[in-house]
Tab-separated table of C-alpha atoms in Angstrom:
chain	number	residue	atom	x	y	z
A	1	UNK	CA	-22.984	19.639	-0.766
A	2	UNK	CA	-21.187	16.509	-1.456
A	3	UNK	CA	-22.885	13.044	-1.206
A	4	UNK	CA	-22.840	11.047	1.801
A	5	UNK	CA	-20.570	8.126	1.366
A	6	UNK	CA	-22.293	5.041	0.126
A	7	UNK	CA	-22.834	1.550	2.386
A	8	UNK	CA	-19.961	-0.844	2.599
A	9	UNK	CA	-21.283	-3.525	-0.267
A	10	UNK	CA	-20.162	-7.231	-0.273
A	11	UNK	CA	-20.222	-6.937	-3.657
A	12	UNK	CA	-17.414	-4.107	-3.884
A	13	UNK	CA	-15.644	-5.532	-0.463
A	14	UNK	CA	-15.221	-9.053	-1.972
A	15	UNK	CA	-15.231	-9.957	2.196
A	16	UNK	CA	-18.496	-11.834	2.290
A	17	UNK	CA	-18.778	-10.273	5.902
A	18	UNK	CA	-21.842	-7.650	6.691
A	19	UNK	CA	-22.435	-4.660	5.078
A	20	UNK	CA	-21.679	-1.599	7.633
A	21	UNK	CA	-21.168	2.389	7.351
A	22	UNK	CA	-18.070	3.587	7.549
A	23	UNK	CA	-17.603	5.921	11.148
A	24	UNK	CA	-17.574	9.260	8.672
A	25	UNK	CA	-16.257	12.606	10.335
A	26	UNK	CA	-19.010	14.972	9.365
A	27	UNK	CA	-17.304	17.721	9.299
A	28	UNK	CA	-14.561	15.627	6.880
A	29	UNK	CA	-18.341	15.378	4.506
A	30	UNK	CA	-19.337	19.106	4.696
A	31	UNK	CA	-16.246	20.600	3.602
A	32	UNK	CA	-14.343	20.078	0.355
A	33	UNK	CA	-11.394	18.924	1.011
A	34	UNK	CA	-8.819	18.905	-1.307
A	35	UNK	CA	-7.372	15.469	-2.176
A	36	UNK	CA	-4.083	14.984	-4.472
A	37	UNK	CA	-4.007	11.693	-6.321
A	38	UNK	CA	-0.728	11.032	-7.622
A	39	UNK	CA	-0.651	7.866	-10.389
A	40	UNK	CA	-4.085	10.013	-11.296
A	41	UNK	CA	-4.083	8.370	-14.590
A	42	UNK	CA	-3.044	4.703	-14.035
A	43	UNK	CA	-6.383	2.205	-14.085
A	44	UNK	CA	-6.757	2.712	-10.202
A	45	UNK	CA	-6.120	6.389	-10.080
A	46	UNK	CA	-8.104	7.454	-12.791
A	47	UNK	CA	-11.118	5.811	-11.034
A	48	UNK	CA	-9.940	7.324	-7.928
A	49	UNK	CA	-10.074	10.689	-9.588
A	50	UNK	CA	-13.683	10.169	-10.869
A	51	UNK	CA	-15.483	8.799	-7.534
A	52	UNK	CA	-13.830	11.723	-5.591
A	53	UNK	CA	-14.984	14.545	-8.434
A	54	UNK	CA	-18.467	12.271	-8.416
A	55	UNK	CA	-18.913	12.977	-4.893
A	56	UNK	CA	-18.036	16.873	-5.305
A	57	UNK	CA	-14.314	16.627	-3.845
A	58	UNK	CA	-11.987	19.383	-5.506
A	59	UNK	CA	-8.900	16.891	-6.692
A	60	UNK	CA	-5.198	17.085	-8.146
A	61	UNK	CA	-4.987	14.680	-10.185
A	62	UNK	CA	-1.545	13.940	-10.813
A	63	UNK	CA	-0.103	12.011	-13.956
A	64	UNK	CA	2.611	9.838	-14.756
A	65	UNK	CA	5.240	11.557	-16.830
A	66	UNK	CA	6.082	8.072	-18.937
A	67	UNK	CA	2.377	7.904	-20.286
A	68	UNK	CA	0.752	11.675	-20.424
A	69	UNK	CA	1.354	14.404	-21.647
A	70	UNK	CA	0.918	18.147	-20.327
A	71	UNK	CA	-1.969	18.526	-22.666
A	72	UNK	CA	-3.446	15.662	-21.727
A	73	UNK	CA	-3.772	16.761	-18.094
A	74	UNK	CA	-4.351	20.577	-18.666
A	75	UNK	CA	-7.634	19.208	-20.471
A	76	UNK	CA	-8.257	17.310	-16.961
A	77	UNK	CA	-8.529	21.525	-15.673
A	78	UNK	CA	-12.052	22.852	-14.479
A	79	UNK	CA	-13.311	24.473	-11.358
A	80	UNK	CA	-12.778	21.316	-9.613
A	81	UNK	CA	-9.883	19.132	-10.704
A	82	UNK	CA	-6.364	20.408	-11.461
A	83	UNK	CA	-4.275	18.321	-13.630
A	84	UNK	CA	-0.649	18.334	-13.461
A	85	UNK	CA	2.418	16.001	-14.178
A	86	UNK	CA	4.886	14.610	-11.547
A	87	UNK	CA	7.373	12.177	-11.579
A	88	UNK	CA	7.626	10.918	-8.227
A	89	UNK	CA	11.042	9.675	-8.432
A	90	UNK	CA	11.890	13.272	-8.507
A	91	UNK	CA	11.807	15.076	-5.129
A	92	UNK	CA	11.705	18.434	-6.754
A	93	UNK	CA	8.892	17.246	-9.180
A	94	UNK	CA	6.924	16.153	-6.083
A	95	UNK	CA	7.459	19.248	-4.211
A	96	UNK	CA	6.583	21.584	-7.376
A	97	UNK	CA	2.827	20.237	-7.772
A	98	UNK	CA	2.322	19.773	-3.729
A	99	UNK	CA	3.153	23.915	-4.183
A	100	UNK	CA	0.866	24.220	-6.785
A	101	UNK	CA	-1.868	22.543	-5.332
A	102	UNK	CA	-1.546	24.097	-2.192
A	103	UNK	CA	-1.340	27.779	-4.593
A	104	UNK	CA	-4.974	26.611	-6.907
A	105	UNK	CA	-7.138	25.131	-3.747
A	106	UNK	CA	-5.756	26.963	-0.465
A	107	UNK	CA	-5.242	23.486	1.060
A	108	UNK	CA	-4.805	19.530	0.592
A	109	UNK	CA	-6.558	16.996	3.384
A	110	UNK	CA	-5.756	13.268	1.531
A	111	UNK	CA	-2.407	12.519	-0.701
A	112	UNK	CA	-3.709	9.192	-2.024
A	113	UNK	CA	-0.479	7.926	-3.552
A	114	UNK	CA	-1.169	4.972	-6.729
A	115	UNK	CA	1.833	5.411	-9.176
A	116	UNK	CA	3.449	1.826	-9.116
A	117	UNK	CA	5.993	0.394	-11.381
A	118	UNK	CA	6.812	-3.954	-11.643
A	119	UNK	CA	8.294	-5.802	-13.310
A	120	UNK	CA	7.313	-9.647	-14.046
A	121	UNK	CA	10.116	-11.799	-14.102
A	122	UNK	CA	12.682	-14.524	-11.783
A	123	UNK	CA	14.927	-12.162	-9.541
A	124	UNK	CA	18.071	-14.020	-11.672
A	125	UNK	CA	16.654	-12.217	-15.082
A	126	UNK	CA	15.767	-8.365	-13.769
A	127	UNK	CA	18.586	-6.190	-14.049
A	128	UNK	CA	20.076	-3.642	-12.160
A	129	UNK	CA	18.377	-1.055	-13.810
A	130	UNK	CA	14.436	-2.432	-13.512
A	131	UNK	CA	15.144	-3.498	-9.838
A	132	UNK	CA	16.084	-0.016	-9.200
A	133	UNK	CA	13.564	1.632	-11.416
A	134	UNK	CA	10.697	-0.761	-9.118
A	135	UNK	CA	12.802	0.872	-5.594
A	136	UNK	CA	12.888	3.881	-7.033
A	137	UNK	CA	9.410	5.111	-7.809
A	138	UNK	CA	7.582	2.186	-5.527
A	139	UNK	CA	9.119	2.966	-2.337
A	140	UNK	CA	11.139	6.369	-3.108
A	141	UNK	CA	8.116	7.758	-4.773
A	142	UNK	CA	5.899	7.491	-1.687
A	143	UNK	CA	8.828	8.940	0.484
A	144	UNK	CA	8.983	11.783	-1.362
A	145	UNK	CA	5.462	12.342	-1.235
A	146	UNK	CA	5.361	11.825	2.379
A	147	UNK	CA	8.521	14.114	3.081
A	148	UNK	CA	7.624	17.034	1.084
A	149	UNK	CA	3.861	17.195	2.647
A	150	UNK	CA	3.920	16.235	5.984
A	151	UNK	CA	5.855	19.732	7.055
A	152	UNK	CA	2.219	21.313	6.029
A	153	UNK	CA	0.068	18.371	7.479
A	154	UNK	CA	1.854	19.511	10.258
A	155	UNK	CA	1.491	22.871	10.322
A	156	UNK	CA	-2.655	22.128	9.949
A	157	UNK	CA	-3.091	19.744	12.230
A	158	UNK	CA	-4.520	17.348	10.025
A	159	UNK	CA	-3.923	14.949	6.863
A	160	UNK	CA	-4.776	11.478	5.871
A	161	UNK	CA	-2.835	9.219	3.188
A	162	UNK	CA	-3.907	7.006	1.292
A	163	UNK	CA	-0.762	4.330	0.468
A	164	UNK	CA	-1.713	2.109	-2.121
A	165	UNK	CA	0.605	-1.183	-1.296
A	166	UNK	CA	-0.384	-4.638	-2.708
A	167	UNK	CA	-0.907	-8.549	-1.251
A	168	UNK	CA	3.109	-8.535	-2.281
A	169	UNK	CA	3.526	-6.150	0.283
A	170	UNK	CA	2.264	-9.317	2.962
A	171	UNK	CA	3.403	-12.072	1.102
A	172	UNK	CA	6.619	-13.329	-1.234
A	173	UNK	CA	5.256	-13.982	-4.999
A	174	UNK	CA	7.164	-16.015	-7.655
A	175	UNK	CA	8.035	-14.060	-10.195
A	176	UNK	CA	7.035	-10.206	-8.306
A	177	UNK	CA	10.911	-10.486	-5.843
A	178	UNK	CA	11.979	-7.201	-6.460
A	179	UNK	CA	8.522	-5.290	-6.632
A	180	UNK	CA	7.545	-7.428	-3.538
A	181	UNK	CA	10.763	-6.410	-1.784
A	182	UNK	CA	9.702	-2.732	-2.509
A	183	UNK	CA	5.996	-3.033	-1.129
A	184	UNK	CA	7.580	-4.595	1.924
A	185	UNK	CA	9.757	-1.705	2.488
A	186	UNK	CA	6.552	0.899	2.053
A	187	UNK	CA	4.892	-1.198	4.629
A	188	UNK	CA	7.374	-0.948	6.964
A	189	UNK	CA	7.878	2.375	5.995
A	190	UNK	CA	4.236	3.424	6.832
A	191	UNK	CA	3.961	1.209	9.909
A	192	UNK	CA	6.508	3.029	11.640
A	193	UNK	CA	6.172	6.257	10.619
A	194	UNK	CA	2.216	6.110	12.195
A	195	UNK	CA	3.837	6.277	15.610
A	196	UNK	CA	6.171	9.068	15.150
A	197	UNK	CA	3.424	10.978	13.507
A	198	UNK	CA	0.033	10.338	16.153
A	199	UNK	CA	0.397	13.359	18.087
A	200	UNK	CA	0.091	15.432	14.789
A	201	UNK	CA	-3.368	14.324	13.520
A	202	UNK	CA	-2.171	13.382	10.892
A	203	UNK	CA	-3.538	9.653	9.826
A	204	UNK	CA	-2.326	6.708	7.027
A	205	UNK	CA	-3.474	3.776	5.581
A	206	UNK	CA	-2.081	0.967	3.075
A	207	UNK	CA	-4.357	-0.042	0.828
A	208	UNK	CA	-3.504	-3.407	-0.385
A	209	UNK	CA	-5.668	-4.272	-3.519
A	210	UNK	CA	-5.845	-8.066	-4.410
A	211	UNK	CA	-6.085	-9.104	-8.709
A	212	UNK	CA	-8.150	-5.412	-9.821
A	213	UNK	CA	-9.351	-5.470	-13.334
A	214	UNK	CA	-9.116	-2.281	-15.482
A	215	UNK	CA	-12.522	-1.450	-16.085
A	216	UNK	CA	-11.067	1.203	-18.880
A	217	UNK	CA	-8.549	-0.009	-21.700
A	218	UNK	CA	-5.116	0.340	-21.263
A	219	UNK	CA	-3.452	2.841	-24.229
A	220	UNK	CA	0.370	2.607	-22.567
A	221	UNK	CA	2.619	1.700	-25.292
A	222	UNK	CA	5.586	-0.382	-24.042
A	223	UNK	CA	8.413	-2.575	-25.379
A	224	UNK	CA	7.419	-5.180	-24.102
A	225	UNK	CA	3.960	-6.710	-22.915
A	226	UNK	CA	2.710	-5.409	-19.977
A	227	UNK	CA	-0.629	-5.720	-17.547
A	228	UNK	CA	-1.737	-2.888	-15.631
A	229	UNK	CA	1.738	-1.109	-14.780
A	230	UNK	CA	3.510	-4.335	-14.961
A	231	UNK	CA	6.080	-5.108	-17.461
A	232	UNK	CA	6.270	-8.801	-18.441
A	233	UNK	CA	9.749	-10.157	-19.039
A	234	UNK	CA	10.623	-12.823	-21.010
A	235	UNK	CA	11.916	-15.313	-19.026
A	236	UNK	CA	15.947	-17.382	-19.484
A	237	UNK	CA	16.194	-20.492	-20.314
A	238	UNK	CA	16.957	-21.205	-16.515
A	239	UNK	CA	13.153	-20.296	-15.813
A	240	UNK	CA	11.845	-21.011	-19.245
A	241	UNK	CA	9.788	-24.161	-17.783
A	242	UNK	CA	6.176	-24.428	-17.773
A	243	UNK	CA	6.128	-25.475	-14.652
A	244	UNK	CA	8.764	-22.900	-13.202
A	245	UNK	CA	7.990	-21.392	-9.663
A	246	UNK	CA	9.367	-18.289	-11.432
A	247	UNK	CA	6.779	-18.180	-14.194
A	248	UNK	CA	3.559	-18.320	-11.113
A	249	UNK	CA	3.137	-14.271	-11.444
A	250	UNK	CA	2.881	-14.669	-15.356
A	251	UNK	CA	0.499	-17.500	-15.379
A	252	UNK	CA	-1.939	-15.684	-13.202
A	253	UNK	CA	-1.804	-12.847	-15.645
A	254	UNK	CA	-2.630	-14.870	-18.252
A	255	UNK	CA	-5.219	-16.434	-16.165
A	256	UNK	CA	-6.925	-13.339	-15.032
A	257	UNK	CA	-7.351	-12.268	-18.533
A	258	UNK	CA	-10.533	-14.913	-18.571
A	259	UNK	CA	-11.615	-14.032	-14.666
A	260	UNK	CA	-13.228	-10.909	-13.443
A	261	UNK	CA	-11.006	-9.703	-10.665
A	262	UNK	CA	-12.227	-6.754	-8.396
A	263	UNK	CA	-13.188	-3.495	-10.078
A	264	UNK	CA	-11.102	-0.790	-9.872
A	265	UNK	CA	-14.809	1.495	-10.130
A	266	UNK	CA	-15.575	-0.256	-6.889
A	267	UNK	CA	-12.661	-0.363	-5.213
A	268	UNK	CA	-12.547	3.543	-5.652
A	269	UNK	CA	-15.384	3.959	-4.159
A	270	UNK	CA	-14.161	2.304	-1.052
A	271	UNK	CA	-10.972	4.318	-0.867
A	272	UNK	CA	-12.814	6.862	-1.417
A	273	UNK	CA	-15.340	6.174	1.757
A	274	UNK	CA	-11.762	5.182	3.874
A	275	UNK	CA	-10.636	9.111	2.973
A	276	UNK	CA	-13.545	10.173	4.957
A	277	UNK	CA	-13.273	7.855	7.496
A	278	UNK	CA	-13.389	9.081	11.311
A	279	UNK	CA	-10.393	6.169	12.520
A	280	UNK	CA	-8.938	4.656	9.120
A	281	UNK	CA	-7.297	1.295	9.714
A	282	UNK	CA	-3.688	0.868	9.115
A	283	UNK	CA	-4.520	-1.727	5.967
A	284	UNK	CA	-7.538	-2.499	3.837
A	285	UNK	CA	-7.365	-5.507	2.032
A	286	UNK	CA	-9.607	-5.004	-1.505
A	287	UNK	CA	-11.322	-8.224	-2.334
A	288	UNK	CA	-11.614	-12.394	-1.582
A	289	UNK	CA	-8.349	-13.065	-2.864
A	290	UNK	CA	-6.062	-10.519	-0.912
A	291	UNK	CA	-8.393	-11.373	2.217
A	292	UNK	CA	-7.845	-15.416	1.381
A	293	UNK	CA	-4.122	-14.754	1.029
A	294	UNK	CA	-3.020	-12.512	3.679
A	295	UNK	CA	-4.566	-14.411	5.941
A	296	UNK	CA	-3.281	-18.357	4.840
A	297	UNK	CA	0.056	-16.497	5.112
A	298	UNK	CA	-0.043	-15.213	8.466
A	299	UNK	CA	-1.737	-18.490	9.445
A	300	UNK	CA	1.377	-20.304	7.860
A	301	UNK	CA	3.713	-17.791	10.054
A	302	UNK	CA	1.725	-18.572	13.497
A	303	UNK	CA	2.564	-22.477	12.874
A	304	UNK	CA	5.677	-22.466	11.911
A	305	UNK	CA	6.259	-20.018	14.985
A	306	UNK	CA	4.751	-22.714	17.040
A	307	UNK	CA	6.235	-25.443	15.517
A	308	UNK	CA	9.780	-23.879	16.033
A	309	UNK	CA	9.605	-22.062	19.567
A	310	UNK	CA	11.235	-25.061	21.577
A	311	UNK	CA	14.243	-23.348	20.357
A	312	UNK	CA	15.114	-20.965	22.617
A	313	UNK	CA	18.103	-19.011	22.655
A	314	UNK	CA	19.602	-17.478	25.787
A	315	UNK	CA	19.223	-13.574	25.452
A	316	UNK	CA	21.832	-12.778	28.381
A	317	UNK	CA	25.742	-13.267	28.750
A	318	UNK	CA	25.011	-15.114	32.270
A	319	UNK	CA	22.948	-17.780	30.589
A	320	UNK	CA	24.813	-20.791	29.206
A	321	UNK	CA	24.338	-22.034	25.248
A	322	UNK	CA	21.895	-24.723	26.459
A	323	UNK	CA	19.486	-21.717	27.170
A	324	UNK	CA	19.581	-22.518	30.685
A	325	UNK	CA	19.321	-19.518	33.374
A	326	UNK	CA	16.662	-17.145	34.336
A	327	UNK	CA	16.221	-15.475	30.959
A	328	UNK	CA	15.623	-18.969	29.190
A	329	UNK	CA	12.410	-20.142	31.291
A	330	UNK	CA	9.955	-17.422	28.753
A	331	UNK	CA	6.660	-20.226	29.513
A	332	UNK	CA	6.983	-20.354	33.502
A	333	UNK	CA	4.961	-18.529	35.676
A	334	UNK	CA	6.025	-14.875	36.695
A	335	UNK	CA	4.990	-15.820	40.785
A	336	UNK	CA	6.994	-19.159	39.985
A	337	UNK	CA	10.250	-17.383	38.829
A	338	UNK	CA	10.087	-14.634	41.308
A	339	UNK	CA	9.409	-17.411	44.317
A	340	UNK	CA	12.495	-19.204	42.915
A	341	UNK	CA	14.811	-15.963	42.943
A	342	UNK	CA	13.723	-15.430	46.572
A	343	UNK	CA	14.857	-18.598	47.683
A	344	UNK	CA	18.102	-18.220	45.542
A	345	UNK	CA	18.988	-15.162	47.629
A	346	UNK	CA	17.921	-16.794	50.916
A	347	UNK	CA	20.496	-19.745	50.698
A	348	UNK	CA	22.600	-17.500	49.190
């Protein structure tokens, strides 16, 4: 029998609000359900991977083709985890080990997706290549991982995913354009496709991690210096400045090297709790900063809304450019506006 799930901690939340059980689905705790973890051996996969086999789940773990090998995953193998490689730019890669996890364990309940790819650099300096690279397994990747399981999620009545997005997914970062551009397209991706896939059971949630720290060292060999599975870019002479807007994502690598972000350890543990969860959110937000940030950004959108709606636009061809006419008037009372059309039509 697999352990109940653990208490929400401040610690591991990074909220500073009240520690509270997650609404679990019992029957979700008393079975073993199958989950498929693709990015299985990035720093947030990998401790994915271990809380779920920790609480007796039966897991594919799924590794990145640029940094594993085949043997390295067939070691992964026991009576509980299945280790394959996928390149999830690659439908038929994707669809091959959904197959053979479906073939080993009978079934899959949670696709927890955390392959990511970005690059660090101004949007001048990427190239063609790395911006499509970033579009191409970011936002791509999870598409084919949604379209070639939800047929069977489907068929069973049942599935959750697990999205892993990012704070660039909410907000614009100097330095992150392109990879922010392609966690804004998951998000909308995701956000839409929950109402076209309600009826089926079939749940998802973005997980949006702030700054995570790898709590394991990081063996990828790279070109070029990198930080988690972003690739830092030296920057052009246009952007070469200190100071440069363009240079904000590097500095705060450089600054979290001598911080302690959020743990991946712990923020696996939540995920993991949100797999078993009765009615997952659309987004969790991992830790103070991507709590602090998402929300001085949406404050920042409610004022300049306010700030700007005196403009108002008319929205049909009788109305004039002034905005004048009945479609214009969006802050007058509805009894108002229908006591004016009556008396329109009565000295009409």
């Amino acid at each position: 029998m697999r352990s109940a799930p653990k208490r929400w901690s401040e610690e591991a939340a990074g909220m500073g609000g009240k520690s509270e059980v997650l609404p679990i689905d019992q029957n979700l705790i008393f079975n073993f359900d199958p989950l498929q973890i693709f990015g299985g051996t990035g720093h947030m996969g990998r401790s994915l991977v271990k809380s779920a086999l920790s609480h007796g789940d039966l897991v594919t773990s799924v590794g990145r083709v640029f940094e594993t090998s085949p043997e390295d995953m067939a070691a992964q193998d026991n009576d509980s985890c299945l280790g394959l490689l996928c390149d999830v730019r690659a439908r038929d890669s994707v669809a091959r080990v959904i197959d053979r996890t479906l073939n080993h364990f009978q079934r899959v309940d949670v696709i927890a997706n955390c392959s990511g790819y970005g690059v660090i650099g101004a949007c001048e300096d990427q190239d063609e290549h790395e911006i499509r690279n970033q579009f191409e397994t970011n936002f791509m990747g999870t598409l084919n991982i949604i379209q070639a399981s939800l047929p069977y999620f489907r068929q069973q009545s049942a599935g959750r995913y697990l999205i892993f997005s990012s704070t660039s997914g909410a907000l614009g970062v100097p330095g992150l354009g392109p990879y922010c551009a392609t966690k804004y397209a998951v998000e909308g991706l995701i956000e839409a496709m929950l109402y076209e896939i309600d009826s089926f059971n079939v749940k998802a949630t973005l997980v949006e991690p702030g700054f995570v720290r790898r709590d394991e060292p990081d063996t990828t060999a790279a070109p070029l210096p990198t930080w988690g599975h972003f690739l830092i870019k030296p920057a052009s002479e246009a952007y070469a400045q200190a100071t440069s807007p363009a240079l904000h994502a590097k500095r705060m690598v450089q600054w979290l090297g001598d911080r302690q972000p959020t743990s991946a350890v712990k923020c696996a543990e939540l995920v993991w709790q949100l797999a078993h969860c009765s009615y997952p959110p659309l987004r969790l937000l991992l830790g103070s900063y991507a709590i602090e940030s998402i929300r001085d950004r949406l404050r920042s959108v409610t004022e300049e809304l306010e700030d700007w709606k005196h403009l108002n636009f008319p929205i049909s061809p009788e109305a004039g450019v002034d905005g004048e006419g009945k479609d214009s008037r969006p802050d007058q009372d509805e009894s108002m506006v229908d006591s004016q059309d009556t008396q329109s039509q009565v000295t009409t």
